């Protein structure tokens, strides 16, 4: 009887020691991983990862830190202009966190390039870039851990809000000074002032109705095409699938848009407006009847063709919209 109790006690002691050794190894491994991540972060705000690094420092436990990863395709042969733009904003965000006084090992920023970690893309069933994912300290990423790039854009400020929502880490985005805007504005004002001074004795152009009408029309076209939305949200210019190479210039959702899409809509609206102007001129002009007929036909053609294209874009974004004109 005593022999059995003694053996049981020895077994329990062995299990306890084995558990303590396992816990010690786990803590040592975690400490090594955190130390390595901190060393990389001290050299580069955005840690570059391949398949081996991703599996070891992100997928494999233990891990007590979050990792925000941008999956991208920056190689020139991929021709992903959006990836380069998103990478610049991601670098701004990572630098703002790395060089802030609140920097800790709670969050790390990393990137996986398609040409350096295609196995990671396959592992995650990912077929588009850029894509931002948050890997929490415990468990698998949820749906909300995928950044809605097409809706929110890739501006560093938008990314910072998303990171704060997922990690409770507040990052104040600090951008390097950019003097291009003020210099360009100053140059423009200087040119306008110089022209006004040279023509100070003849300022009749300021009272030209056509000049003011054209300026107002350009302003309306710019604002109605979605340029303000672009300025606020910072969407990508277009989207390119790194696997197929297909480029999309029109976003498939009514909740987002690409910069290229606003340019296309602006040109189509301008063409429709030009058609309406030609029709008005054909009806009221004093030119000979032949020229007025040409203007009328050109105006009708512009309005019908480009309005039809505008409806096609609308149908592509608002699925189920029943109406079309010329083009389906």
Short mmCIF file of C-alpha atoms in Angstrom, two decimals:
data_model
loop_
_atom_site.label_atom_id
_atom_site.label_comp_id
_atom_site.label_asym_id
_atom_site.label_seq_id
_atom_site.Cartn_x
_atom_site.Cartn_y
_atom_site.Cartn_z
CA UNK A 1 0.00 0.00 0.00
CA UNK A 2 2.72 2.42 1.03
CA UNK A 3 4.67 1.48 -2.07
CA UNK A 4 1.78 2.45 -4.33
CA UNK A 5 1.34 5.78 -2.52
CA UNK A 6 5.06 6.44 -2.83
CA UNK A 7 5.01 5.70 -6.57
CA UNK A 8 1.96 7.99 -7.00
CA UNK A 9 3.75 10.79 -5.16
CA UNK A 10 6.82 10.35 -7.33
CA UNK A 11 4.63 10.48 -10.44
CA UNK A 12 2.93 13.69 -9.30
CA UNK A 13 6.29 15.27 -8.48
CA UNK A 14 7.55 14.30 -11.93
CA UNK A 15 4.49 15.83 -13.60
CA UNK A 16 4.92 19.04 -11.59
CA UNK A 17 8.59 19.31 -12.49
CA UNK A 18 7.86 18.56 -16.14
CA UNK A 19 5.14 21.23 -16.17
CA UNK A 20 7.48 23.75 -14.52
CA UNK A 21 10.20 22.97 -17.07
CA UNK A 22 7.70 23.35 -19.93
CA UNK A 23 6.51 26.69 -18.54
CA UNK A 24 10.10 27.84 -18.17
CA UNK A 25 10.85 26.92 -21.79
CA UNK A 26 7.72 28.74 -22.91
CA UNK A 27 8.72 31.90 -21.04
CA UNK A 28 12.26 31.69 -22.42
CA UNK A 29 11.00 31.25 -25.97
CA UNK A 30 8.59 34.19 -25.57
CA UNK A 31 11.37 36.37 -24.20
CA UNK A 32 13.60 35.49 -27.14
CA UNK A 33 10.84 36.30 -29.63
CA UNK A 34 10.06 39.66 -28.04
CA UNK A 35 13.77 40.54 -27.87
CA UNK A 36 14.22 39.66 -31.53
CA UNK A 37 11.16 41.68 -32.58
CA UNK A 38 12.37 44.68 -30.57
CA UNK A 39 15.80 44.42 -32.20
CA UNK A 40 14.26 44.38 -35.68
CA UNK A 41 11.93 47.26 -34.81
CA UNK A 42 14.89 49.33 -33.61
CA UNK A 43 16.39 49.05 -37.11
CA UNK A 44 13.22 49.31 -39.20
CA UNK A 45 9.84 50.58 -38.05
CA UNK A 46 8.21 48.11 -40.45
CA UNK A 47 9.70 44.65 -40.03
CA UNK A 48 10.11 42.79 -43.33
CA UNK A 49 8.94 39.20 -43.03
CA UNK A 50 9.16 36.13 -45.23
CA UNK A 51 7.43 32.78 -44.76
CA UNK A 52 9.80 31.48 -42.06
CA UNK A 53 9.66 34.67 -39.97
CA UNK A 54 5.88 34.83 -40.29
CA UNK A 55 5.40 31.26 -39.11
CA UNK A 56 7.85 31.63 -36.21
CA UNK A 57 7.03 35.09 -34.87
CA UNK A 58 3.36 35.51 -35.85
CA UNK A 59 1.65 32.14 -36.28
CA UNK A 60 3.49 30.01 -33.72
CA UNK A 61 2.79 30.46 -29.99
CA UNK A 62 3.68 31.76 -27.51
CA UNK A 63 3.05 35.41 -28.31
CA UNK A 64 1.95 38.27 -26.05
CA UNK A 65 2.14 41.05 -28.65
CA UNK A 66 0.00 42.16 -31.58
CA UNK A 67 1.36 42.31 -35.11
CA UNK A 68 -0.14 44.55 -37.78
CA UNK A 69 0.96 43.29 -41.17
CA UNK A 70 0.64 44.87 -44.59
CA UNK A 71 0.55 42.27 -47.35
CA UNK A 72 1.82 43.98 -50.46
CA UNK A 73 3.52 43.61 -53.85
CA UNK A 74 6.19 46.27 -54.21
CA UNK A 75 8.39 44.74 -56.88
CA UNK A 76 8.46 46.83 -60.10
CA UNK A 77 7.27 43.94 -62.26
CA UNK A 78 4.04 43.81 -60.23
CA UNK A 79 3.20 47.38 -61.30
CA UNK A 80 1.18 48.00 -58.14
CA UNK A 81 1.12 51.77 -57.76
CA UNK A 82 -1.46 51.48 -54.98
CA UNK A 83 0.92 49.27 -53.02
CA UNK A 84 3.60 51.97 -53.08
CA UNK A 85 1.16 54.62 -51.93
CA UNK A 86 -0.16 52.40 -49.13
CA UNK A 87 3.40 51.51 -48.12
CA UNK A 88 4.25 55.20 -47.68
CA UNK A 89 1.28 55.72 -45.35
CA UNK A 90 2.08 52.51 -43.46
CA UNK A 91 5.64 53.71 -42.97
CA UNK A 92 4.33 57.02 -41.59
CA UNK A 93 2.15 55.16 -39.10
CA UNK A 94 4.92 52.76 -38.04
CA UNK A 95 7.45 55.59 -37.62
CA UNK A 96 4.95 57.58 -35.56
CA UNK A 97 4.63 54.61 -33.19
CA UNK A 98 8.30 53.62 -33.16
CA UNK A 99 9.60 57.08 -32.28
CA UNK A 100 6.85 58.05 -29.84
CA UNK A 101 7.43 58.18 -26.09
CA UNK A 102 4.64 55.59 -25.62
CA UNK A 103 6.39 52.91 -27.72
CA UNK A 104 6.25 49.43 -26.16
CA UNK A 105 6.44 45.82 -27.29
CA UNK A 106 2.65 45.58 -27.29
CA UNK A 107 2.34 46.23 -31.04
CA UNK A 108 4.71 45.64 -33.94
CA UNK A 109 4.31 46.62 -37.58
CA UNK A 110 5.47 44.29 -40.34
CA UNK A 111 5.10 43.70 -44.06
CA UNK A 112 5.04 40.61 -46.27
CA UNK A 113 5.84 41.13 -49.94
CA UNK A 114 4.26 38.74 -52.41
CA UNK A 115 7.62 37.97 -54.05
CA UNK A 116 9.27 37.25 -50.69
CA UNK A 117 6.42 35.41 -49.00
CA UNK A 118 4.09 33.97 -51.61
CA UNK A 119 3.65 30.93 -49.35
CA UNK A 120 2.14 33.23 -46.71
CA UNK A 121 -0.36 34.56 -49.25
CA UNK A 122 -1.31 30.96 -50.11
CA UNK A 123 -1.53 30.03 -46.43
CA UNK A 124 -4.03 32.84 -45.79
CA UNK A 125 -5.89 32.38 -49.11
CA UNK A 126 -5.06 35.96 -50.00
CA UNK A 127 -5.25 37.05 -53.65
CA UNK A 128 -5.12 40.84 -53.49
CA UNK A 129 -2.75 43.53 -52.31
CA UNK A 130 -2.39 45.73 -50.42
CA UNK A 131 -4.19 44.13 -47.47
CA UNK A 132 -3.82 44.98 -43.79
CA UNK A 133 -4.33 42.31 -41.11
CA UNK A 134 -4.10 42.45 -37.33
CA UNK A 135 -2.88 39.32 -35.55
CA UNK A 136 -3.94 39.50 -31.89
CA UNK A 137 -1.77 38.12 -29.06
CA UNK A 138 -4.12 35.18 -28.60
CA UNK A 139 -6.40 33.37 -30.97
CA UNK A 140 -6.92 33.75 -34.70
CA UNK A 141 -7.73 37.01 -36.46
CA UNK A 142 -11.41 37.83 -36.62
CA UNK A 143 -13.30 39.50 -39.41
CA UNK A 144 -12.76 42.92 -37.82
CA UNK A 145 -9.01 42.29 -37.80
CA UNK A 146 -9.02 42.79 -41.58
CA UNK A 147 -8.82 46.46 -42.47
CA UNK A 148 -11.54 47.67 -44.85
CA UNK A 149 -9.19 49.35 -47.28
CA UNK A 150 -11.75 50.02 -49.99
CA UNK A 151 -14.08 51.77 -47.54
CA UNK A 152 -11.67 53.64 -45.27
CA UNK A 153 -8.70 54.26 -47.56
CA UNK A 154 -5.07 53.83 -46.55
CA UNK A 155 -4.33 57.21 -44.94
CA UNK A 156 -2.13 56.81 -41.86
CA UNK A 157 -4.74 58.53 -39.69
CA UNK A 158 -7.42 56.02 -40.72
CA UNK A 159 -5.05 53.13 -40.09
CA UNK A 160 -4.22 54.55 -36.64
CA UNK A 161 -7.91 54.61 -35.70
CA UNK A 162 -8.27 50.99 -36.77
CA UNK A 163 -5.17 49.95 -34.81
CA UNK A 164 -6.50 51.75 -31.73
CA UNK A 165 -9.81 49.90 -32.09
CA UNK A 166 -8.10 46.51 -32.35
CA UNK A 167 -5.26 46.95 -29.81
CA UNK A 168 -6.25 49.88 -27.53
CA UNK A 169 -2.96 51.53 -28.53
CA UNK A 170 -3.37 55.20 -29.40
CA UNK A 171 -0.91 56.40 -32.05
CA UNK A 172 -0.51 60.06 -32.85
CA UNK A 173 0.40 60.28 -36.52
CA UNK A 174 3.31 62.64 -37.14
CA UNK A 175 4.08 63.37 -40.75
CA UNK A 176 7.36 64.80 -42.01
CA UNK A 177 6.98 68.45 -43.07
CA UNK A 178 5.84 68.91 -46.66
CA UNK A 179 6.44 72.37 -48.08
CA UNK A 180 5.29 71.54 -51.62
CA UNK A 181 1.72 72.71 -51.01
CA UNK A 182 2.54 76.13 -49.49
CA UNK A 183 5.26 76.74 -52.10
CA UNK A 184 2.91 75.89 -54.96
CA UNK A 185 0.19 78.10 -53.49
CA UNK A 186 2.67 80.96 -53.05
CA UNK A 187 3.89 80.54 -56.62
CA UNK A 188 0.32 80.54 -57.95
CA UNK A 189 -0.56 83.67 -56.00
CA UNK A 190 2.63 85.33 -57.24
CA UNK A 191 1.75 84.50 -60.86
CA UNK A 192 -1.79 85.81 -60.45
CA UNK A 193 -0.52 88.95 -58.73
CA UNK A 194 2.09 89.48 -61.45
CA UNK A 195 -0.48 89.12 -64.23
CA UNK A 196 -2.85 91.49 -62.47
CA UNK A 197 -0.04 94.03 -62.06
CA UNK A 198 0.99 93.79 -65.72
CA UNK A 199 -2.60 94.35 -66.79
CA UNK A 200 -3.45 96.82 -64.07
CA UNK A 201 -4.67 99.31 -66.67
CA UNK A 202 -6.92 96.78 -68.37
CA UNK A 203 -8.79 94.53 -65.95
CA UNK A 204 -11.81 93.91 -68.12
CA UNK A 205 -11.11 90.15 -68.07
CA UNK A 206 -12.22 90.14 -64.43
CA UNK A 207 -15.71 91.07 -65.62
CA UNK A 208 -15.81 88.46 -68.40
CA UNK A 209 -18.88 86.26 -67.84
CA UNK A 210 -17.41 83.35 -69.79
CA UNK A 211 -14.29 83.23 -67.57
CA UNK A 212 -16.38 83.14 -64.39
CA UNK A 213 -18.81 80.62 -65.88
CA UNK A 214 -15.98 78.31 -66.91
CA UNK A 215 -14.31 78.62 -63.48
CA UNK A 216 -17.57 77.88 -61.67
CA UNK A 217 -18.26 74.92 -63.95
CA UNK A 218 -14.80 73.43 -63.30
CA UNK A 219 -15.32 73.81 -59.54
CA UNK A 220 -18.72 72.10 -59.70
CA UNK A 221 -17.37 69.21 -61.79
CA UNK A 222 -14.46 68.68 -59.42
CA UNK A 223 -16.65 68.66 -56.31
CA UNK A 224 -19.44 66.48 -57.76
CA UNK A 225 -16.99 63.85 -59.00
CA UNK A 226 -15.94 62.94 -55.44
CA UNK A 227 -12.64 64.78 -55.01
CA UNK A 228 -13.52 65.87 -51.47
CA UNK A 229 -14.24 62.26 -50.51
CA UNK A 230 -10.79 61.34 -51.87
CA UNK A 231 -9.18 64.08 -49.79
CA UNK A 232 -10.89 62.89 -46.60
CA UNK A 233 -10.64 59.11 -47.03
CA UNK A 234 -7.44 58.80 -49.07
CA UNK A 235 -8.53 55.86 -51.26
CA UNK A 236 -6.12 54.05 -53.61
CA UNK A 237 -5.85 55.23 -57.21
CA UNK A 238 -6.89 51.81 -58.51
CA UNK A 239 -6.74 48.17 -57.45
CA UNK A 240 -4.53 45.52 -59.00
CA UNK A 241 -4.81 41.83 -58.24
CA UNK A 242 -1.20 40.58 -57.80
CA UNK A 243 -2.16 37.05 -58.84
CA UNK A 244 -3.98 37.84 -62.08
CA UNK A 245 -2.58 41.30 -62.79
CA UNK A 246 -6.09 42.61 -63.45
CA UNK A 247 -6.53 46.32 -62.67
CA UNK A 248 -9.87 47.70 -61.47
CA UNK A 249 -10.56 51.41 -61.91
CA UNK A 250 -14.19 51.29 -60.76
CA UNK A 251 -14.95 50.08 -57.24
CA UNK A 252 -17.65 47.42 -57.14
CA UNK A 253 -19.35 48.85 -54.04
CA UNK A 254 -21.47 51.94 -53.54
CA UNK A 255 -19.71 52.55 -50.22
CA UNK A 256 -16.26 53.29 -51.68
CA UNK A 257 -14.48 54.56 -54.76
CA UNK A 258 -11.04 54.75 -56.38
CA UNK A 259 -9.27 57.97 -57.32
CA UNK A 260 -9.25 56.88 -60.96
CA UNK A 261 -13.01 56.43 -60.74
CA UNK A 262 -13.51 60.08 -59.77
CA UNK A 263 -11.37 61.17 -62.72
CA UNK A 264 -13.47 59.05 -65.07
CA UNK A 265 -16.72 60.42 -63.66
CA UNK A 266 -15.37 63.97 -63.93
CA UNK A 267 -14.53 63.50 -67.62
CA UNK A 268 -17.92 61.91 -68.36
CA UNK A 269 -19.78 64.73 -66.57
CA UNK A 270 -17.69 67.28 -68.45
CA UNK A 271 -18.54 65.61 -71.76
CA UNK A 272 -22.27 65.62 -70.95
CA UNK A 273 -21.99 69.28 -69.95
CA UNK A 274 -20.19 70.08 -73.20
CA UNK A 275 -22.98 68.37 -75.10
CA UNK A 276 -25.60 70.48 -73.33
CA UNK A 277 -23.61 73.64 -74.05
CA UNK A 278 -23.43 72.74 -77.75
CA UNK A 279 -27.19 72.13 -77.84
CA UNK A 280 -27.85 75.51 -76.20
CA UNK A 281 -25.49 77.25 -78.61
CA UNK A 282 -27.10 75.50 -81.59
CA UNK A 283 -30.49 76.79 -80.51
CA UNK A 284 -29.49 80.39 -79.74
CA UNK A 285 -26.45 81.11 -81.92
CA UNK A 286 -26.51 83.44 -84.95
CA UNK A 287 -24.26 81.12 -86.99
CA UNK A 288 -25.39 79.66 -90.29
CA UNK A 289 -27.76 76.72 -90.24
CA UNK A 290 -25.14 74.19 -91.35
CA UNK A 291 -22.82 74.83 -88.40
CA UNK A 292 -25.77 74.84 -86.01
CA UNK A 293 -26.84 71.40 -87.27
CA UNK A 294 -23.31 70.06 -86.72
CA UNK A 295 -23.29 71.49 -83.19
CA UNK A 296 -26.70 69.94 -82.53
CA UNK A 297 -25.66 66.47 -83.73
CA UNK A 298 -22.37 66.66 -81.78
CA UNK A 299 -24.22 67.77 -78.65
CA UNK A 300 -26.79 64.98 -78.87
CA UNK A 301 -24.01 62.44 -79.48
CA UNK A 302 -21.99 63.59 -76.45
CA UNK A 303 -25.01 63.60 -74.13
CA UNK A 304 -26.30 60.18 -75.23
CA UNK A 305 -22.93 58.40 -75.23
CA UNK A 306 -21.43 59.71 -72.02
CA UNK A 307 -24.71 59.70 -70.07
CA UNK A 308 -25.04 56.04 -71.05
CA UNK A 309 -21.54 55.35 -69.69
CA UNK A 310 -22.40 57.17 -66.46
CA UNK A 311 -25.45 54.95 -66.03
CA UNK A 312 -23.25 51.88 -66.65
CA UNK A 313 -20.92 52.93 -63.84
CA UNK A 314 -23.92 53.54 -61.59
CA UNK A 315 -25.29 50.06 -62.36
CA UNK A 316 -21.87 48.50 -61.64
CA UNK A 317 -21.77 50.09 -58.19
CA UNK A 318 -25.47 49.83 -57.25
CA UNK A 319 -26.21 46.21 -58.04
CA UNK A 320 -29.80 45.64 -59.05
CA UNK A 321 -30.32 49.15 -60.46
CA UNK A 322 -32.89 48.46 -63.21
CA UNK A 323 -32.32 51.30 -65.67
CA UNK A 324 -29.82 51.66 -68.50
CA UNK A 325 -29.41 53.65 -71.70
CA UNK A 326 -27.73 52.37 -74.89
CA UNK A 327 -25.20 50.33 -72.88
CA UNK A 328 -26.26 47.52 -70.55
#
